Amino acid sequence: MPSYTADTRDMSFVLHDVLKVHESDIPGFDDLDPSFTSAILEEAGKIASEVLAPLNRVGDTEGCTLENGIVRTPTGFKAAFDQVREGGWTSLDCDPEYGGQGLPHVMGSAVGEFLTASNMAFNMYQGLTHGAYSAIHIHGTDAQKATYLPKMVTCEWTGTMNLTEPHSGTDLGLMRTKAIPQEDGTYKITGNKIFISAGDHDMSDNVIHLVLAKIQGGPEGIKGVSLFIVPKFLVNEDGTPGERNGVSVGALEEKMGIHGNATCVMNYDDATGYLLGEEHKGMRAMFTMMNEARLGVAVQGLGQATAAYQNALEYARDRLQGRAVTGVEAPEKPADPIIVHPDIRRALMDQKSFIEGARAFMLWSAEKIDRFQRMGDKDADGLVSLMIPVLKGFLTDKGFESAVLAQQVFGGHGYIEEWGMSQFVRDSRIAMIYEGANGIQALDLVGRKLAQDSGKHVMGFFEEIKAFNKSNEANGPLKADFLDPLKDASKDLQAAAMFFMQNGMKNPNHALAGSYDFMTMFGHVALGYMWAMMAKAAHDKLEEGTDDAAFYETKLATGRYYMQRQLPATKMHLARIISGADPVMALTAEAF
């Protein structure tokens, strides 16, 4: 059975050597000294490896069941959920006013990687709750926050987001779910939603659904969409769950992966709902949850890649097959371990260099979120908004690719369920689809985010890279191995953006046909920047003198691999982009 071990050493390296969180001017970061963060990471790692990872296979093989309208989760899930709740892991970065611990988002993200990597389907129950918590926390009334948040912080009550309907996926303006105003200020919600992750289960006392619906008589299309709080059980005046609301599970979806998470068809039949935020402004409130969810999905891509890589590495060290072409490596054995072969090394290095770069990208972005939430830094918020489609799209694309590479290391055994590698492939595949398929992320990046605030934030990113390169150009090895390749790739990205500016207005298809390549190119440049920063931190540590020189030397070698073998992909993507829309749109629809 596959195993998982939280990489607390690498997480600490990014937090303290690269981001230097304990030296930051962000309020609350002065508490994040290495001993404090290490204690949190070590305990989270134990929960992940000892409690959640052993249930990952159980969730995959058993799945969820629907019995007389009640969803049953796999064996052991409820006990583990109680343990996670009681340990305070669901409240880590929540508001202390409602029972949270008030830690920075960067720590929530770090712990989130461990929990997601160990058991993605399980962690979705609390992950979606956190998103619903955030939406109510930001857009809810004082009464709504007092009613729902304390129980959601502890996950005694869990939460969901209800967007998709059978006839409308991304185009939410087509939704048919209706909200009819009542004299008491509530609404009656009627309609059907599909693909609702954690829509119902037996691990919490109530489920708080956030449901998009159109108020009767409101504007057409997306401008008429509002957001409602629709609890599974109406809440009594004393705060306890009361009468069952008009909410039911119509069916459980049969899925390719994440079997341990209940993906529900939800039916609303005159259910009582409470407006969250303003009438006809539902997307504003929902995007609070969606943006958080997209960051969470990016971490899912990273997490599944990490778990798959760890098992592939162990297998490559143990599996004996053939001899190294440069000479026998294990003369005492009948064959050498396959890790001696260059193609296996390539597969492992592709995974390792992606995972460590993606981890830094995730934490770097989380720090920017803290900078906005705790200091009101609008530039940090704008940069994160720009990066969300890159994080979601690139990390899930490459996370899936990494899981497939890990499966490939196992050869035929990777295709056999007994070894567990197919679960990582199947589970990671959904991350490329939900919370906005990656093609939509690419369109969002090129169609909206690049031009946001007159292009201020993308130009700010380019300037940040330029300033980093300039401040470190005196370091010869760093310049040759990291700064020069980063500068080259950054120029490719700028050239692609310029092509869109010069040609997109004349024919928008020129921009949209290259959007996916641009998103991928942007991801490579972002990871290149992360690797340059990590290399700088490793160089500094080696120059200072350290008892852990092997760690930092390995970090530099892994980074050089990314800069030499992965980052040059920007040139291929640029060539595709500047070919424009003509090759893409050449055939008529009938010619296919």
XYZ file of C-alpha atoms in Angstrom:
592
model
C 0.000 0.000 0.000
C 1.346 3.471 -0.799
C 2.721 5.573 2.033
C 3.167 9.295 2.574
C 5.603 11.330 4.668
C 5.207 15.080 5.040
C 8.295 16.921 3.791
C 8.650 19.205 6.781
C 12.312 19.937 5.995
C 11.584 21.400 2.588
C 8.542 23.283 3.861
C 10.695 24.882 6.574
C 13.348 25.768 3.993
C 10.835 27.746 1.921
C 9.217 29.399 4.932
C 12.424 30.463 6.667
C 15.350 30.435 4.225
C 13.460 31.764 1.203
C 10.458 33.758 2.437
C 11.998 34.533 5.848
C 8.518 34.684 7.339
C 9.760 35.302 10.883
C 11.442 38.538 9.706
C 8.422 39.829 7.755
C 6.633 43.112 8.497
C 3.240 41.397 8.123
C 1.331 41.470 11.443
C 1.417 38.062 13.099
C 4.431 36.831 11.169
C 6.788 37.653 14.027
C 5.276 34.651 15.815
C 6.387 32.328 13.012
C 9.831 31.518 14.334
C 11.357 28.194 13.243
C 10.609 26.375 16.486
C 6.934 27.392 16.392
C 6.366 26.500 12.743
C 8.328 23.266 13.126
C 6.050 22.133 15.951
C 2.970 22.760 13.803
C 4.417 21.099 10.717
C 5.620 18.039 12.613
C 2.236 17.458 14.248
C 0.384 18.033 10.976
C 2.756 15.606 9.311
C 1.943 12.934 11.894
C -1.804 13.337 11.357
C -1.270 13.150 7.602
C 0.956 10.079 7.564
C -0.462 8.108 10.502
C -4.195 8.885 10.352
C -5.182 10.090 6.881
C -2.809 8.297 4.507
C -3.873 4.800 5.667
C -7.488 5.750 4.845
C -6.684 6.938 1.318
C -6.917 3.467 -0.189
C -9.989 2.676 1.956
C -11.796 5.702 0.574
C -10.874 4.734 -2.971
C -12.066 1.123 -2.726
C -15.172 1.628 -0.572
C -16.373 5.004 -1.791
C -19.488 6.654 -0.398
C -22.982 5.159 -0.364
C -26.468 6.653 -0.347
C -28.851 4.823 1.989
C -32.407 6.068 2.402
C -31.363 9.626 1.644
C -28.330 9.511 3.947
C -24.760 9.543 2.632
C -22.361 7.157 4.378
C -18.640 7.857 4.182
C -15.981 5.100 4.014
C -14.877 3.105 7.049
C -12.744 5.156 9.417
C -13.509 8.545 7.883
C -15.748 9.796 10.694
C -13.300 8.857 13.445
C -10.473 10.531 11.524
C -12.617 13.617 10.891
C -13.310 13.876 14.617
C -9.582 13.571 15.331
C -8.727 16.303 12.820
C -11.435 18.585 14.239
C -10.483 17.983 17.861
C -6.840 18.667 17.042
C -7.795 22.143 15.832
C -6.582 21.577 12.285
C -9.804 22.924 10.714
C -9.510 26.234 12.605
C -5.829 26.962 12.058
C -6.121 30.237 10.100
C -9.709 31.157 11.034
C -10.822 34.277 12.907
C -10.367 33.960 16.706
C -13.645 35.836 17.182
C -15.401 32.695 15.964
C -13.138 30.137 17.603
C -10.277 30.104 15.115
C -6.585 30.167 15.966
C -5.821 33.207 13.847
C -2.615 31.918 12.264
C -1.519 33.378 8.920
C -2.826 31.914 5.690
C 0.689 30.793 4.795
C 0.595 28.282 7.654
C -2.839 27.063 6.648
C -1.505 26.482 3.137
C 1.552 24.605 4.393
C -0.544 22.279 6.553
C -3.077 22.006 3.727
C -0.471 20.454 1.451
C 0.224 17.700 3.970
C -3.440 16.881 4.536
C -4.285 16.972 0.829
C -1.286 14.860 -0.185
C -2.156 12.189 2.352
C -5.848 11.898 1.480
C -7.272 14.284 -1.094
C -10.870 13.052 -0.975
C -11.005 13.262 2.821
C -9.511 16.742 3.006
C -12.137 18.116 0.627
C -14.782 17.971 3.371
C -12.953 20.506 5.501
C -11.469 22.385 2.549
C -14.881 23.243 1.129
C -16.070 24.184 4.600
C -13.209 26.666 4.881
C -14.239 28.242 1.587
C -17.855 28.592 2.725
C -16.616 29.999 6.038
C -14.611 32.650 4.158
C -17.582 33.688 2.015
C -19.831 34.124 5.062
C -17.037 35.793 7.032
C -16.542 38.443 4.359
C -20.075 38.930 3.014
C -22.382 37.794 5.810
C -24.300 39.883 8.311
C -23.253 39.882 11.953
C -26.186 37.601 12.724
C -25.235 35.169 9.953
C -21.632 35.058 11.113
C -22.662 34.461 14.709
C -25.061 31.687 13.654
C -22.838 29.702 11.313
C -19.149 30.468 11.708
C -18.357 29.040 15.167
C -19.678 25.622 14.147
C -18.046 25.809 10.709
C -14.666 26.757 12.174
C -14.710 23.521 14.172
C -16.313 21.583 11.296
C -19.120 20.487 13.595
C -21.043 21.874 10.643
C -19.521 21.610 7.179
C -20.068 23.715 4.065
C -20.424 23.427 0.304
C -20.640 25.562 -2.811
C -23.512 24.934 -5.255
C -22.945 26.397 -8.703
C -23.289 23.854 -11.486
C -26.592 22.699 -12.976
C -27.148 19.894 -15.504
C -27.551 22.279 -18.460
C -25.030 24.937 -17.426
C -21.433 24.468 -16.393
C -19.182 27.498 -16.734
C -21.994 29.695 -18.118
C -23.718 30.390 -14.819
C -26.019 32.908 -16.447
C -28.003 29.952 -17.794
C -28.894 28.623 -14.348
C -32.546 27.915 -13.580
C -32.553 27.567 -9.791
C -35.075 30.097 -8.496
C -35.336 32.101 -5.279
C -38.778 33.417 -4.350
C -38.859 36.187 -1.692
C -40.949 35.563 1.437
C -42.588 38.062 3.768
C -40.216 37.182 6.609
C -37.163 38.124 4.537
C -36.195 34.558 3.656
C -36.382 32.977 0.211
C -37.751 29.711 -1.089
C -35.075 28.001 -3.179
C -36.090 25.503 -5.870
C -33.825 23.806 -8.371
C -31.179 21.158 -8.992
C -27.403 21.315 -8.629
C -24.870 18.721 -9.749
C -21.231 17.892 -8.984
C -21.571 19.128 -5.389
C -18.476 17.917 -3.560
C -19.108 16.997 0.098
C -22.780 17.698 -0.592
C -23.874 15.408 2.216
C -22.240 12.970 4.620
C -22.410 11.484 8.098
C -19.436 13.291 9.669
C -21.068 16.574 10.778
C -24.296 17.655 12.456
C -25.316 20.050 9.679
C -24.291 20.982 6.150
C -24.380 24.659 5.216
C -24.912 24.981 1.475
C -24.056 28.176 -0.374
C -26.366 28.148 -3.379
C -26.438 30.363 -6.444
C -29.983 31.136 -7.616
C -31.950 33.801 -9.456
C -34.428 35.914 -7.552
C -37.778 35.964 -9.304
C -38.106 39.099 -11.407
C -34.384 39.881 -11.351
C -32.134 40.738 -14.313
C -31.376 38.126 -16.958
C -28.087 36.297 -17.205
C -25.226 36.468 -14.746
C -26.360 39.906 -13.504
C -29.426 38.282 -11.936
C -27.576 35.716 -9.830
C -27.682 35.889 -6.034
C -26.070 33.748 -3.327
C -27.976 32.093 -0.492
C -27.194 30.237 2.705
C -29.314 27.076 2.661
C -28.686 24.811 5.675
C -29.513 21.117 5.600
C -31.185 21.616 8.980
C -32.709 24.961 9.886
C -31.038 26.457 12.932
C -33.021 26.902 16.156
C -32.825 30.083 18.201
C -30.463 28.360 20.610
C -28.070 27.545 17.760
C -28.850 23.839 17.514
C -29.918 22.057 14.313
C -33.697 21.956 14.041
C -36.227 21.077 11.364
C -34.991 19.417 8.155
C -34.900 21.901 5.289
C -36.173 21.172 1.783
C -32.754 19.877 0.704
C -32.080 16.311 -0.398
C -29.503 14.212 -2.211
C -30.862 12.920 -5.497
C -27.887 10.692 -6.296
C -24.175 10.164 -5.836
C -22.025 10.573 -8.928
C -20.004 7.545 -10.080
C -16.580 9.056 -10.633
C -13.142 8.256 -12.001
C -11.497 9.169 -8.711
C -11.857 10.901 -5.321
C -14.242 8.082 -4.392
C -14.001 8.923 -0.699
C -15.673 12.275 -1.263
C -19.434 12.416 -1.723
C -20.107 14.152 -5.046
C -23.828 14.762 -4.935
C -26.779 15.710 -7.069
C -28.592 18.164 -4.787
C -32.326 18.838 -4.999
C -33.849 22.003 -3.540
C -37.614 21.916 -3.115
C -38.939 25.129 -1.557
C -35.909 25.096 0.725
C -35.526 28.049 3.067
C -32.584 30.210 2.085
C -31.016 33.378 3.465
C -29.512 35.990 1.167
C -25.727 36.250 1.531
C -24.495 39.664 0.458
C -26.545 41.817 -1.894
C -29.349 40.857 -4.257
C -28.094 40.077 -7.791
C -24.470 40.323 -6.565
C -24.036 36.619 -5.913
C -20.967 36.197 -8.053
C -19.099 38.776 -6.004
C -19.623 36.699 -2.863
C -19.166 33.368 -4.612
C -15.843 34.439 -6.099
C -14.513 34.803 -2.564
C -15.104 31.090 -2.199
C -14.126 30.182 -5.764
C -10.764 31.952 -5.602
C -9.948 30.213 -2.338
C -11.120 26.929 -3.825
C -8.900 27.412 -6.890
C -5.887 27.922 -4.665
C -6.903 24.805 -2.775
C -7.165 22.852 -6.016
C -3.676 24.027 -6.992
C -2.461 22.511 -3.718
C -4.275 19.292 -4.662
C -2.200 19.088 -7.829
C 0.966 19.612 -5.804
C -0.116 17.178 -3.095
C -0.958 14.281 -5.383
C 2.288 14.791 -7.302
C 4.205 14.697 -4.013
C 2.600 11.513 -2.724
C 3.022 9.758 -6.074
C 6.670 10.849 -6.332
C 7.542 9.568 -2.874
C 6.274 6.112 -3.749
C 7.935 6.116 -7.174
C 11.252 7.079 -5.588
C 11.026 4.250 -3.063
C 10.154 1.780 -5.821
C 13.025 2.990 -8.033
C 15.484 2.397 -5.210
C 14.187 -1.122 -4.549
C 13.247 -2.494 -7.968
C 16.104 -4.501 -9.548
C 16.260 -4.584 -13.316
C 19.200 -4.458 -15.725
C 22.638 -3.046 -15.136
C 23.877 0.538 -15.335
C 25.404 1.148 -18.761
C 28.469 2.718 -17.119
C 29.210 -0.321 -14.970
C 27.650 -2.511 -12.322
C 26.332 -0.460 -9.379
C 25.193 -3.286 -7.094
C 27.524 -6.264 -7.646
C 26.104 -8.091 -4.633
C 22.673 -8.167 -6.276
C 21.407 -9.953 -9.408
C 20.641 -6.590 -11.028
C 20.936 -2.891 -10.280
C 18.048 -0.827 -8.886
C 16.300 1.000 -11.696
C 17.210 4.389 -10.223
C 20.628 3.982 -11.880
C 19.085 4.304 -15.365
C 19.056 7.805 -16.920
C 15.437 7.651 -18.087
C 14.222 6.802 -14.586
C 16.368 9.642 -13.255
C 14.743 11.960 -15.821
C 11.269 10.963 -14.679
C 12.166 11.430 -11.019
C 13.916 14.760 -11.627
C 10.946 16.059 -13.603
C 8.769 15.287 -10.596
C 11.150 16.508 -7.904
C 11.955 19.810 -9.627
C 8.272 20.520 -10.250
C 7.160 19.631 -6.721
C 9.742 21.760 -4.940
C 9.190 24.708 -7.272
C 5.417 24.412 -6.943
C 5.649 24.280 -3.137
C 7.576 27.549 -3.138
C 5.080 29.109 -5.580
C 2.186 28.068 -3.340
C 3.751 29.515 -0.172
C 4.933 32.680 -1.944
C 1.340 33.271 -3.097
C -0.052 32.530 0.363
C 2.309 35.139 1.827
C 0.886 37.662 -0.643
C -2.636 36.794 0.541
C -1.560 37.478 4.123
C 0.001 40.750 3.049
C -3.341 41.871 1.642
C -5.563 40.477 4.401
C -3.423 41.744 7.272
C -2.043 44.964 5.784
C -4.509 45.933 3.054
C -1.767 45.792 0.397
C -3.739 46.117 -2.841
C -0.710 45.398 -5.013
C -0.288 42.039 -3.264
C -3.985 41.329 -3.822
C -3.713 42.255 -7.488
C -0.689 40.002 -7.947
C -2.456 37.033 -6.330
C -5.535 37.670 -8.466
C -3.287 37.525 -11.538
C -1.643 34.337 -10.324
C -4.760 32.378 -9.340
C -5.417 30.994 -12.853
C -1.704 30.209 -13.208
C -1.578 28.436 -9.871
C -4.742 26.462 -10.526
C -4.021 25.649 -14.164
C -0.289 25.008 -14.145
C -0.011 23.181 -10.826
C -2.872 20.829 -11.637
C -1.685 20.155 -15.200
C 1.831 19.410 -14.044
C 0.602 17.646 -10.925
C -1.295 15.183 -13.101
C 1.707 14.784 -15.407
C 3.882 14.068 -12.377
C 1.457 11.441 -11.092
C 1.548 9.761 -14.518
C 5.352 9.868 -14.514
C 5.380 8.278 -11.070
C 3.047 5.556 -12.302
C 5.360 4.997 -15.266
C 8.322 4.383 -12.968
C 6.453 1.318 -11.671
C 6.079 -0.103 -15.169
C 3.320 -2.719 -15.315
C 2.898 -2.637 -11.549
C 1.823 0.992 -11.846
C -1.242 -0.181 -13.767
C -2.233 -2.684 -11.096
C -4.549 -1.373 -8.387
C -2.683 -3.274 -5.664
C 0.223 -0.825 -5.864
C -2.021 2.224 -5.512
C -0.413 4.407 -8.173
C -3.494 4.556 -10.363
C -5.377 6.262 -7.534
C -2.961 9.192 -7.595
C -3.485 9.478 -11.349
C -7.267 9.193 -11.095
C -7.583 11.542 -8.120
C -5.304 14.212 -9.582
C -7.195 14.221 -12.886
C -10.242 15.993 -11.473
C -8.131 18.926 -10.309
C -7.665 19.963 -13.946
C -11.442 20.093 -14.397
C -13.333 21.393 -11.394
C -13.386 24.942 -10.013
C -13.153 26.092 -13.614
C -11.541 23.777 -16.159
C -7.986 24.744 -16.994
C -8.964 26.060 -20.407
C -11.228 28.515 -18.603
C -8.357 29.463 -16.308
C -6.266 30.266 -19.373
C -9.057 32.398 -20.858
C -9.451 34.203 -17.537
C -5.728 34.901 -17.410
C -5.463 36.292 -20.940
C -8.953 37.752 -21.305
C -9.239 39.446 -17.897
C -6.253 39.267 -15.588
C -3.526 40.560 -17.902
C -5.357 43.827 -18.498
C -6.507 44.195 -14.881
C -5.689 47.674 -13.537
C -4.230 48.566 -16.937
C -1.736 45.726 -16.797
C -0.222 46.989 -13.544
C 0.127 43.617 -11.900
C 1.724 41.665 -14.727
C 4.173 44.514 -15.241
C 4.813 44.465 -11.508
C 5.692 40.777 -11.727
C 8.145 41.415 -14.542
C 9.700 44.262 -12.554
C 10.029 42.038 -9.478
C 11.977 39.470 -11.484
C 14.111 42.194 -13.031
C 14.919 43.672 -9.616
C 15.791 40.260 -8.189
C 18.131 39.526 -11.093
C 19.820 42.899 -10.849
C 20.390 42.658 -7.097
C 22.058 39.247 -7.439
C 23.966 39.535 -10.736
C 27.314 39.798 -8.935
C 26.952 36.170 -7.877
C 28.592 34.455 -10.854
C 27.337 30.878 -10.416
C 23.836 32.101 -9.543
C 23.788 34.360 -12.600
C 24.911 31.683 -15.033
C 22.781 28.839 -13.708
C 19.628 30.684 -12.636
C 19.405 34.403 -13.392
C 20.275 34.268 -17.086
C 17.793 31.457 -17.870
C 15.121 33.265 -15.840
C 15.771 36.520 -17.682
C 15.509 34.729 -21.026
C 12.258 32.996 -20.111
C 10.789 36.214 -18.728
C 11.505 37.912 -22.053
C 9.645 35.099 -23.830
C 6.638 35.706 -21.590
C 6.759 39.450 -22.222
C 6.983 38.834 -25.968
C 3.872 36.655 -25.796
C 1.989 39.333 -23.865
C 3.067 41.910 -26.433
C 1.774 39.682 -29.249
C -1.626 39.597 -27.568
C -1.637 43.386 -27.200
C -0.718 43.955 -30.831
C -2.991 41.335 -32.369
C -5.742 40.570 -29.879
C -7.745 43.722 -30.503
C -7.873 43.088 -34.248
C -8.841 39.468 -33.804
C -9.546 38.204 -30.271
C -9.009 34.633 -31.468
C -5.285 35.410 -31.770
C -5.172 35.862 -27.999
C -7.564 33.086 -27.068
C -5.908 30.494 -29.314
C -2.663 31.066 -27.442
C -4.127 31.410 -23.967
C -3.357 27.866 -22.781
C 0.226 28.126 -23.967
C 0.496 31.471 -22.203
C -0.820 30.058 -18.930
C 1.690 27.212 -19.131
C 4.508 29.576 -20.072
C 3.592 31.832 -17.150
C 3.707 28.831 -14.825
C 7.191 27.918 -16.009
C 8.446 31.474 -15.497
C 6.883 31.584 -12.029
C 8.601 28.328 -11.058
C 11.822 29.590 -12.622
C 11.588 32.628 -10.357
C 10.931 30.400 -7.353
C 13.971 28.297 -8.212
C 16.141 31.384 -8.560
C 15.067 32.542 -5.101
C 15.626 29.086 -3.636
C 19.059 28.914 -5.255
C 19.968 32.294 -3.738
C 18.887 31.026 -0.303
C 20.884 27.800 -0.746
C 23.997 29.711 -1.880
C 23.727 31.976 1.148
C 23.444 29.043 3.540
C 26.454 27.273 2.041
C 28.532 30.448 2.227
C 27.548 30.970 5.879
C 28.485 27.400 6.736
C 25.932 24.775 7.642
C 25.677 21.295 9.106
C 23.206 20.413 6.349
C 25.304 21.133 3.264
C 23.953 18.081 1.426
C 20.409 19.478 1.543
C 21.436 22.800 0.008
C 23.693 21.218 -2.622
C 20.822 18.911 -3.606
C 18.550 21.940 -3.812
C 20.941 23.661 -6.216
C 21.307 20.573 -8.414
C 17.533 20.144 -8.590
C 17.111 23.797 -9.462
C 19.706 23.621 -12.213
C 17.778 20.698 -13.670
C 14.591 22.773 -13.832
C 16.353 25.735 -15.425
C 18.081 23.558 -18.036
C 15.417 20.949 -18.797
C 12.031 22.551 -18.054
C 12.268 26.322 -18.335
C 13.317 26.273 -22.039
C 9.751 25.143 -22.799
C 8.860 28.859 -22.864
C 10.369 29.084 -26.357
C 8.111 26.329 -27.670
C 5.042 27.996 -26.164
C 6.049 31.367 -27.592
C 6.398 29.854 -31.059
C 2.888 28.430 -30.779
C 1.447 31.732 -29.556
C 2.899 33.879 -32.323
C 1.544 31.474 -34.934
C -1.773 33.101 -34.080
C -5.266 31.721 -34.475
C -5.078 30.714 -38.140
C -3.713 27.165 -37.629
C -6.178 26.596 -34.797
C -9.257 27.895 -36.600
C -8.374 26.701 -40.121
C -10.988 23.940 -40.289
C -14.678 24.599 -40.418
C -16.729 22.864 -37.730
C -18.027 20.464 -40.374
C -14.500 19.492 -41.467
C -13.768 17.805 -38.153
